[in-house]
Short mmCIF file of C-alpha atoms and ligand atoms in Angstrom, two decimals:
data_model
loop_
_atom_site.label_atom_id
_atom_site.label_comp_id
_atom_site.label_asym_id
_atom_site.label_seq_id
_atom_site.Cartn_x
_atom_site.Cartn_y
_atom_site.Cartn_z
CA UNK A 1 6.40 -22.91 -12.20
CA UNK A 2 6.70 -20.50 -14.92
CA UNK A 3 9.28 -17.98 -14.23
CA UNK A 4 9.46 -14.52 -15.07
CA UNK A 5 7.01 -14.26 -17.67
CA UNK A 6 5.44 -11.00 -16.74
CA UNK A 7 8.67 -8.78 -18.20
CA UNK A 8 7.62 -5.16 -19.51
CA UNK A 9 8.48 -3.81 -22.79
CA UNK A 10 11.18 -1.65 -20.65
CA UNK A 11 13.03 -4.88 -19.33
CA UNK A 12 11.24 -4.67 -16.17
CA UNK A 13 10.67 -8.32 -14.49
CA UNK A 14 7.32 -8.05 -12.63
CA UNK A 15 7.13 -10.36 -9.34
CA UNK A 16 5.03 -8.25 -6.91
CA UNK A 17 1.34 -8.12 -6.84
CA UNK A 18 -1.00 -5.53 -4.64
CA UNK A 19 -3.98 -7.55 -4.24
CA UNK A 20 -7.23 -5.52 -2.94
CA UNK A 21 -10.22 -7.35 -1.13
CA UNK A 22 -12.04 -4.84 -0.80
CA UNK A 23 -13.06 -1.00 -1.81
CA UNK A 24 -14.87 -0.42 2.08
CA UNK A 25 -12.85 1.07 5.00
CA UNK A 26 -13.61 2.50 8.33
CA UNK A 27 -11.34 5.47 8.20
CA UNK A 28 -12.19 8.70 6.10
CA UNK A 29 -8.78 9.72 6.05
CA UNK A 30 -8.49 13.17 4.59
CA UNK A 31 -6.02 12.55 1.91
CA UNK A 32 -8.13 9.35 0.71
CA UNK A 33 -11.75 10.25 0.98
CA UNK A 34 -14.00 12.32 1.38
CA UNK A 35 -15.76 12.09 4.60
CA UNK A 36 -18.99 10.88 2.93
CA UNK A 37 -17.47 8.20 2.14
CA UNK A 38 -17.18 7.37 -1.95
CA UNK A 39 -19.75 5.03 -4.14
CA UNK A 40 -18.04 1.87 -3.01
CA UNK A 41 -19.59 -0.92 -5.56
CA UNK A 42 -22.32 -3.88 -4.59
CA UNK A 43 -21.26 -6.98 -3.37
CA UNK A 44 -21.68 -9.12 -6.85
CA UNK A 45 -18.63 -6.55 -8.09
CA UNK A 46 -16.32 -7.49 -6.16
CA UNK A 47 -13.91 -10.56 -6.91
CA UNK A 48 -15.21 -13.56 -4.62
CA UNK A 49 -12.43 -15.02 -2.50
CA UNK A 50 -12.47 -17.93 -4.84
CA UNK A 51 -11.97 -15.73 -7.74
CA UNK A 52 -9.40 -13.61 -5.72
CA UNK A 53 -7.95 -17.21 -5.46
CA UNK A 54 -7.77 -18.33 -9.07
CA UNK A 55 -5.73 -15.26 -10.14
CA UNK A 56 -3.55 -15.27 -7.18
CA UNK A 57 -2.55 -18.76 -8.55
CA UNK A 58 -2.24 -17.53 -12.26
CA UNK A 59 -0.38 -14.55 -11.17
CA UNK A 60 2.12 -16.70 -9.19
CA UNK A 61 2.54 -19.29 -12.16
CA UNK A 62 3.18 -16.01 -13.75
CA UNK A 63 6.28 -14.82 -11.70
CA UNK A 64 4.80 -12.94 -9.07
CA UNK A 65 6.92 -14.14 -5.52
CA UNK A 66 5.27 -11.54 -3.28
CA UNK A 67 1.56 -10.55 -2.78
CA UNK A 68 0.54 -7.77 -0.56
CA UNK A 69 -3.26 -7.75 0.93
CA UNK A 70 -4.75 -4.41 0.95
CA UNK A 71 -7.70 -2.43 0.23
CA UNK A 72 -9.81 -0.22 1.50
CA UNK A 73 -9.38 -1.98 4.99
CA UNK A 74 -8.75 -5.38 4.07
CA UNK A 75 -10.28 -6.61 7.78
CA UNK A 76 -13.65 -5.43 7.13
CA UNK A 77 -14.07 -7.95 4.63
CA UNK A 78 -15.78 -11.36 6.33
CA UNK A 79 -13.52 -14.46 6.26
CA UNK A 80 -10.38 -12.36 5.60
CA UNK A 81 -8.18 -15.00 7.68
CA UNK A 82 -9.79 -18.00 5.78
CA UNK A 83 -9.08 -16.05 2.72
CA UNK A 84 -5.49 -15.66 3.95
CA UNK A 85 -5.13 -18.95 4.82
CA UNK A 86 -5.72 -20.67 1.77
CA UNK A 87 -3.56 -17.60 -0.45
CA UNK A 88 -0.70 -18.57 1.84
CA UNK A 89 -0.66 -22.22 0.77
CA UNK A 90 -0.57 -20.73 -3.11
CA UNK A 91 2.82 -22.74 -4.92
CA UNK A 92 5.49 -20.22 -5.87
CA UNK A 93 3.81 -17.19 -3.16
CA UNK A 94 7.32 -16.54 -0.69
CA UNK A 95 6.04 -13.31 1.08
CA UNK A 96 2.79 -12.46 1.96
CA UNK A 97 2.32 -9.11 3.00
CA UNK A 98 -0.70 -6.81 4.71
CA UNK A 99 -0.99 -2.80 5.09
CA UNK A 100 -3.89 -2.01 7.37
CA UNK A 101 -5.13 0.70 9.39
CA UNK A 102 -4.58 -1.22 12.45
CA UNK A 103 -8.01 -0.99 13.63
CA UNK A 104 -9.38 -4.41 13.67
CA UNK A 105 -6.38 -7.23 13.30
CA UNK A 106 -5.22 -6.82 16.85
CA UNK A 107 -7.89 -10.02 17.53
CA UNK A 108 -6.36 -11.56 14.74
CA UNK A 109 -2.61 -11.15 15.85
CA UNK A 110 -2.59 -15.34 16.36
CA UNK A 111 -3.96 -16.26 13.51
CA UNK A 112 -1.66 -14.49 11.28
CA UNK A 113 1.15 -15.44 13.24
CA UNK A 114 0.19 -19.16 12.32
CA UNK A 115 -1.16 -18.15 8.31
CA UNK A 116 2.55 -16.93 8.12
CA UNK A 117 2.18 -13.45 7.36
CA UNK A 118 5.32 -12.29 6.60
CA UNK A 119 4.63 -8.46 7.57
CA UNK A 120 2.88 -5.71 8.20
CA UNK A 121 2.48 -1.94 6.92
CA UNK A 122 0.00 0.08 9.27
CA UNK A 123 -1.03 3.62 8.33
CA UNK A 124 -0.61 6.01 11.06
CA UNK A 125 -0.42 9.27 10.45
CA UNK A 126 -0.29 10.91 13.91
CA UNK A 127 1.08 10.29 17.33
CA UNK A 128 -0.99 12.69 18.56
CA UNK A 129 -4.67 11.56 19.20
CA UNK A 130 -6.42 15.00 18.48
CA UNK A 131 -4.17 15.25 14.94
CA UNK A 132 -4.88 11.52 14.53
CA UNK A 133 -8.78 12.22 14.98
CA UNK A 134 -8.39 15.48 12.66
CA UNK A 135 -6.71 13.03 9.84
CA UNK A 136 -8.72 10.07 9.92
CA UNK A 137 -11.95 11.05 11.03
CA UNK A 138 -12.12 8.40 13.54
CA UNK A 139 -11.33 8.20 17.29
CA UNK A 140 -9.20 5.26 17.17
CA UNK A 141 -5.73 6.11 17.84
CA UNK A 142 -4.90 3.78 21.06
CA UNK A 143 -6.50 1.24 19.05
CA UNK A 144 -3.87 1.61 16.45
CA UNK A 145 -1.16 2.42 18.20
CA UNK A 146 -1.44 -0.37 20.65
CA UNK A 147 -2.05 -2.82 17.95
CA UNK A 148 1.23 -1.97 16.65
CA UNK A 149 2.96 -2.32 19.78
CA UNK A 150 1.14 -6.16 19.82
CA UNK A 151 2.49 -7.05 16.72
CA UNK A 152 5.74 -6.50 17.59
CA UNK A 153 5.35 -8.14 20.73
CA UNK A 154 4.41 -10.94 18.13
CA UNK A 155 7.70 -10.87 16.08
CA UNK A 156 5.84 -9.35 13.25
CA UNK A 157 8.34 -7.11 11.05
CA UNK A 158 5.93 -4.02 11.02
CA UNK A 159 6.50 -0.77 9.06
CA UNK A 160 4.23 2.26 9.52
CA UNK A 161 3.13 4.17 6.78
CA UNK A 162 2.69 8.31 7.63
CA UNK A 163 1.52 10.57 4.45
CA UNK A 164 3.47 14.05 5.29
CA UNK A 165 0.66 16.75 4.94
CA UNK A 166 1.38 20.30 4.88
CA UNK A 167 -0.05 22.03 8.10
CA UNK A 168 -1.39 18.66 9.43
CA UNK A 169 1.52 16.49 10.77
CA UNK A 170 4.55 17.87 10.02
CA UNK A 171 5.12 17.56 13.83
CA UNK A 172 4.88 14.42 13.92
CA UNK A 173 8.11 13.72 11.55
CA UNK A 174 10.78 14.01 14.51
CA UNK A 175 8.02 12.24 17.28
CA UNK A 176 7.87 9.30 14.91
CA UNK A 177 11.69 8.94 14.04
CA UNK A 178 11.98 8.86 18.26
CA UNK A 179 9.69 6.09 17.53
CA UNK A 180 12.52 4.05 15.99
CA UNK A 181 14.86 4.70 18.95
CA UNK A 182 13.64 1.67 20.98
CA UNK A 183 11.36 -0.21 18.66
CA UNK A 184 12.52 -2.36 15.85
CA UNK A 185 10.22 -0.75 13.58
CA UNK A 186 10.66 1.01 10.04
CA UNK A 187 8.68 4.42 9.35
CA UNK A 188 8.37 5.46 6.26
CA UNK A 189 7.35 8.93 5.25
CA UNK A 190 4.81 8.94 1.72
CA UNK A 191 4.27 12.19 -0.06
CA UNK A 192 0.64 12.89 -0.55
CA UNK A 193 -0.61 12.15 -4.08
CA UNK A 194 -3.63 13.43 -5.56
CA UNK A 195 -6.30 9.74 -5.21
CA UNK A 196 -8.21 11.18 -2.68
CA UNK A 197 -11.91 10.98 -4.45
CA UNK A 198 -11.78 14.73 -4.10
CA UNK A 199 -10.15 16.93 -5.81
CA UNK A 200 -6.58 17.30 -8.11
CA UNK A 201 -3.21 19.20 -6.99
CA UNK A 202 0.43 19.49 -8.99
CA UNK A 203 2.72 20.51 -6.12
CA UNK A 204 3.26 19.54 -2.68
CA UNK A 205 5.35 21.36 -0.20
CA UNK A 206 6.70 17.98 1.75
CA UNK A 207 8.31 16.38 -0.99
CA UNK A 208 10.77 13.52 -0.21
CA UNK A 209 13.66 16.39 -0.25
CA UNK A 210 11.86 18.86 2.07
CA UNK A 211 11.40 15.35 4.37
CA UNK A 212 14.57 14.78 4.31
CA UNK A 213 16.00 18.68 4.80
CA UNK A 214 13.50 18.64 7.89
CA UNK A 215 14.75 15.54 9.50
CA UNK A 216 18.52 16.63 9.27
CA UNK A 217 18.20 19.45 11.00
CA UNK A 218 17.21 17.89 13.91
CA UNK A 219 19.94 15.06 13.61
CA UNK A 220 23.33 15.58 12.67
CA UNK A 221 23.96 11.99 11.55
CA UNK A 222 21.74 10.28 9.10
CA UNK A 223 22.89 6.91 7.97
CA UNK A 224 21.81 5.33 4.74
CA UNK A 225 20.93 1.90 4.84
CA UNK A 226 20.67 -0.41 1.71
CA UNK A 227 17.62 -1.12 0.53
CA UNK A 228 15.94 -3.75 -1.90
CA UNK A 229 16.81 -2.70 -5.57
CA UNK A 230 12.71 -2.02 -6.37
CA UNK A 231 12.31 -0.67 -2.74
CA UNK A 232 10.05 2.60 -3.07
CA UNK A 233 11.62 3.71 -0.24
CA UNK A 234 15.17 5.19 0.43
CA UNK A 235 16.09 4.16 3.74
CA UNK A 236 17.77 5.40 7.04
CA UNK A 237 18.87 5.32 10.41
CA UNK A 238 19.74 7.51 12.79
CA UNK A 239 23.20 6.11 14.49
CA UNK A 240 22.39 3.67 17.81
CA UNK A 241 18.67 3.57 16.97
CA UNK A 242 16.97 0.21 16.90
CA UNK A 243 14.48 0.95 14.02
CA UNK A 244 14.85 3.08 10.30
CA UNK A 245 12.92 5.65 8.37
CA UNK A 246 12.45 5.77 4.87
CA UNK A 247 11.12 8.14 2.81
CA UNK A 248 8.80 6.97 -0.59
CA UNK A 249 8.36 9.75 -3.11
CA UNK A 250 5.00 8.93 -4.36
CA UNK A 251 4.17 11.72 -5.62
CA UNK A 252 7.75 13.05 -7.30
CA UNK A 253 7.77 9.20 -8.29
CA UNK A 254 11.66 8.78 -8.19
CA UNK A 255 11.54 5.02 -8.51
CA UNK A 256 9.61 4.00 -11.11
CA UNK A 257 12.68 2.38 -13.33
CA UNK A 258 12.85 -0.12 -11.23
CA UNK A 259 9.11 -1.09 -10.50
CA UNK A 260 8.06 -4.40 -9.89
CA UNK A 261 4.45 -3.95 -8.82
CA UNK A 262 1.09 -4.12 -10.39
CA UNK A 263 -1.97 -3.65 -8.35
CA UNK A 264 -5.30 -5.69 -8.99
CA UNK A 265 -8.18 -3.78 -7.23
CA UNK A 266 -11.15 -5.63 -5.65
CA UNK A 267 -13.43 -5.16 -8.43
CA UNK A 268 -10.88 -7.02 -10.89
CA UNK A 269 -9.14 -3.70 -12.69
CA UNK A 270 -5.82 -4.13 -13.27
CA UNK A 271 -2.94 -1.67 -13.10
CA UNK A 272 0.41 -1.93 -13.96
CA UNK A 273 1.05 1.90 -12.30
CA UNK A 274 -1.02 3.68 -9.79
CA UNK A 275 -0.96 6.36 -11.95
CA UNK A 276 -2.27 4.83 -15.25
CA UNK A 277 -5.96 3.75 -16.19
CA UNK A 278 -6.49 0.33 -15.48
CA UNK A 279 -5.39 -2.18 -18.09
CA UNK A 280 -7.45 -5.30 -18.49
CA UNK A 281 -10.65 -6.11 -16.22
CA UNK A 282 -9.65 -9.31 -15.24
CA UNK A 283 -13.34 -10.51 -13.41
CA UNK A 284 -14.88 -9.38 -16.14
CA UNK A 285 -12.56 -11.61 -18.46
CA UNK A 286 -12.94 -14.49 -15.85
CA UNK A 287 -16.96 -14.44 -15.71
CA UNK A 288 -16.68 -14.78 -19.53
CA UNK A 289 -15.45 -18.01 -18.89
CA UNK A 290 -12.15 -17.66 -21.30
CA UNK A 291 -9.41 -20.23 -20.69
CA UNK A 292 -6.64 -20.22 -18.67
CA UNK A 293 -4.22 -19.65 -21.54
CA UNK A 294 -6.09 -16.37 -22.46
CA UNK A 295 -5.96 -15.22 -19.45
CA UNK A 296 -2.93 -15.44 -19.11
CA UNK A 297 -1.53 -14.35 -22.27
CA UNK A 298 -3.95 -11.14 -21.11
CA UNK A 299 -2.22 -10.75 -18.19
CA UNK A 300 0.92 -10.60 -20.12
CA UNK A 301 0.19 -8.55 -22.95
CA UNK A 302 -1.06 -5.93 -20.10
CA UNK A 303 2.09 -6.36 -17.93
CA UNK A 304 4.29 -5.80 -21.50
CA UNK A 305 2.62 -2.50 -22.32
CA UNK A 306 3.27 -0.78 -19.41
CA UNK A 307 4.58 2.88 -19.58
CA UNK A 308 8.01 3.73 -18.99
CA UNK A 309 7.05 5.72 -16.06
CA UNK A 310 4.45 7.19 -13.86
CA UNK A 311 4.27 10.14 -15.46
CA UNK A 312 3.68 8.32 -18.84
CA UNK A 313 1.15 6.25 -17.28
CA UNK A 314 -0.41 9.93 -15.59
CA UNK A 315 -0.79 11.38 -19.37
CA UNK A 316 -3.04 8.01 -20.34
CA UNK A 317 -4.95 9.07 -17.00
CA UNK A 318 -6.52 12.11 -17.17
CA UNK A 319 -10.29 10.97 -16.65
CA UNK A 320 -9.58 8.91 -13.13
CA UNK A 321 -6.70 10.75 -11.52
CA UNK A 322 -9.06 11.65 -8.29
CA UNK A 323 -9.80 8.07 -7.63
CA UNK A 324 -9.79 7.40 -3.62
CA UNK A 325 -6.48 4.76 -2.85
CA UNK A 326 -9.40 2.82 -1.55
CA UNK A 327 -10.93 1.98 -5.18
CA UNK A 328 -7.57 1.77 -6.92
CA UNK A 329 -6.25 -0.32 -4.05
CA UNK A 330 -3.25 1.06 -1.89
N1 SAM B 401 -6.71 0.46 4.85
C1 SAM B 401 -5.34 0.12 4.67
C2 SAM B 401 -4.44 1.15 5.32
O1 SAM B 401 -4.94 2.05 5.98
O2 SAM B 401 -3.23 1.03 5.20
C3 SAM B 401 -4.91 -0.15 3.24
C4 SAM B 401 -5.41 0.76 2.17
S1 SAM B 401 -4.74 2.37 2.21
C5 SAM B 401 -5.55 3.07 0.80
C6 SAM B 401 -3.08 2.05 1.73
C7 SAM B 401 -2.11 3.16 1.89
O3 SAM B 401 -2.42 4.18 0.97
C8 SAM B 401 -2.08 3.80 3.26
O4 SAM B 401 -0.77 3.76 3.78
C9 SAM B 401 -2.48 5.22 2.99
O5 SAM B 401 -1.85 6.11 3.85
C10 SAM B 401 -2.05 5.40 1.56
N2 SAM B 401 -2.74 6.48 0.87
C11 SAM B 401 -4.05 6.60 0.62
N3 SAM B 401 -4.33 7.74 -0.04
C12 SAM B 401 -3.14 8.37 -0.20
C13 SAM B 401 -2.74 9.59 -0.79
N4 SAM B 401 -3.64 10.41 -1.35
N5 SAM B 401 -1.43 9.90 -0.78
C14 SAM B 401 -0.51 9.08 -0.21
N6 SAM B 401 -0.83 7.92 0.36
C15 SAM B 401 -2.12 7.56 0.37
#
């Protein structure tokens, strides 16, 4: 194996991949789409599963150590587990990863147990159903929630993902850090950013400080815990609770000098920042039937161009900044 090949020109070592299967969800969640849904792309766009395959493999003989499954909803794609199960076996993967909505693993809980998923991040936004319904667009909560409650009945290290929205769940923050008390889970607070197929925006109210300022006025003691150095979350833990919080500023983007992720979406774009345009079409490259070295050395010279930060990467964006999470691949 080939190690750490995909450096950027700002001595960044690249090792974690956000793989999308698929553009299609269920949910219309207000901060991602519209509730039309967007143009989601024909069948023959998307990367195959064997395709999906291939680069997985390159990107691992590449460096990358971790690959995350996402999408859209990555369990409304057919054959997901069989997909799954042969990515797993990839030489040189170590964690697999999955962020879902929740709505549709729970009848999968076994099977990923045995694939060896190392965790999963589910997106829940609410504890309350009626807020839930308001966000998502979809009566589903006990769905979710229960599924969550399943996979840790599994032994499945799950973290839940809640985008802080002004006026729409802002009283959920405290409900969701009581979460923690019993359940060794790990919430993590996201600030809304503007890839919601819709329309733009340059402030929020609930950035990560106002998250932060909120939560410690209800609790006196905050502890910090440590964190992985390209964690996009800063961590914590209220004293005697079982689970953490974290909070990821996605929108101030507070951790972009140490970034180790680059995002491939389901129709083959790649990005090396969620906030830049994407930077090689990788099917496009593959159904031209190049080699393997080009490929790769296109993978490379992608990875090595890569802005300094997000904001960087924002001013070579100005076209596709609206893009739904769902296209660029969350
Ligand atoms: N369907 C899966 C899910 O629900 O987690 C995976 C895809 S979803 C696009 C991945 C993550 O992106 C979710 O945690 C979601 O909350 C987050 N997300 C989508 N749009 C966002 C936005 N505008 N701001 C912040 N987070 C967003």
């Amino acid at each position: 194996m080939k190690n750490n090949i995909l450096i950027d020109r700002h001595g960044r070592t690249i090792s974690y991949l956000r793989l999308s299967v698929t553009d299609r969800c269920n949910f219309r969640c207000q901060y991602c789409m519209p509730e039309k849904g967007i143009d989601f792309v024909s069948r023959s766009e998307l990367l195959t599963y064997e395709e999906l395959l291939y680069l997985s493999e390159i990107f691992c003989q590449l460096g990358i150590t971790k690959i995350r499954v996402t999408g859209g909803e990555p369990f409304v794609r057919k054959d997901i587990t069989s997909f799954l199960h042969t990515l797993r076996k990839i030489d040189g993967l170590e964690k697999l990863a999955i962020t879902s909505n929740g709505t549709i693993l729970q009848k999968h809980i076994d099977e990923l147990k045995e694939i060896g998923i190392d965790s999963i991040n589910i997106s829940l936004d609410s504890l309350d159903k009626e807020r839930f319904y308001q966000i998502t667009r979809r009566d589903q909560f006990d769905k979710v929630y229960s599924g969550i409650v399943k996979l840790l009945d599994a032994g499945f290290k799950v973290k839940v993902n809640c985008v802080v929205m002004d006026g729409k769940n802002e009283e959920d923050i405290i409900p969701f850090i009581e979460l923690t008390k019993n359940y060794p889970i790990s919430v993590r607070f996201l600030e809304e950013m503007p890839f919601n197929g819709s329309h733009s925006f340059n402030t929020i109210k609930w950035d990560y400080r106002t998250i932060y300022n909120y939560i410690h006025e209800h609790y006196k003691q905050i502890e910090k815990v440590s964190a992985k150095p390209a964690s996009t979350s800063v961590n914590y833990q209220i004293p005697g609770y079982t689970g953490t919080f974290g909070i990821i500023a996605s929108f101030s983007r507070t951790f972009c000098g140490t970034c180790n992720r680059i995002r491939l979406s389901a129709i083959g774009d790649l990005r090396t920042c969620l906030y830049g345009p994407p930077v090689a079409n990788l099917r496009d490259l593959l159904r031209m039937n190049i080699s393997k070295d080009q490929l790769e050395m296109a993978i490379i010279n992608a990875v090595r161009m890569r802005e300094k930060d997000g904001h960087a990467a924002e001013d070579q964006n100005k076209k596709n900044i609206l893009e739904s999470m769902s296209i660029l691949g969350g």
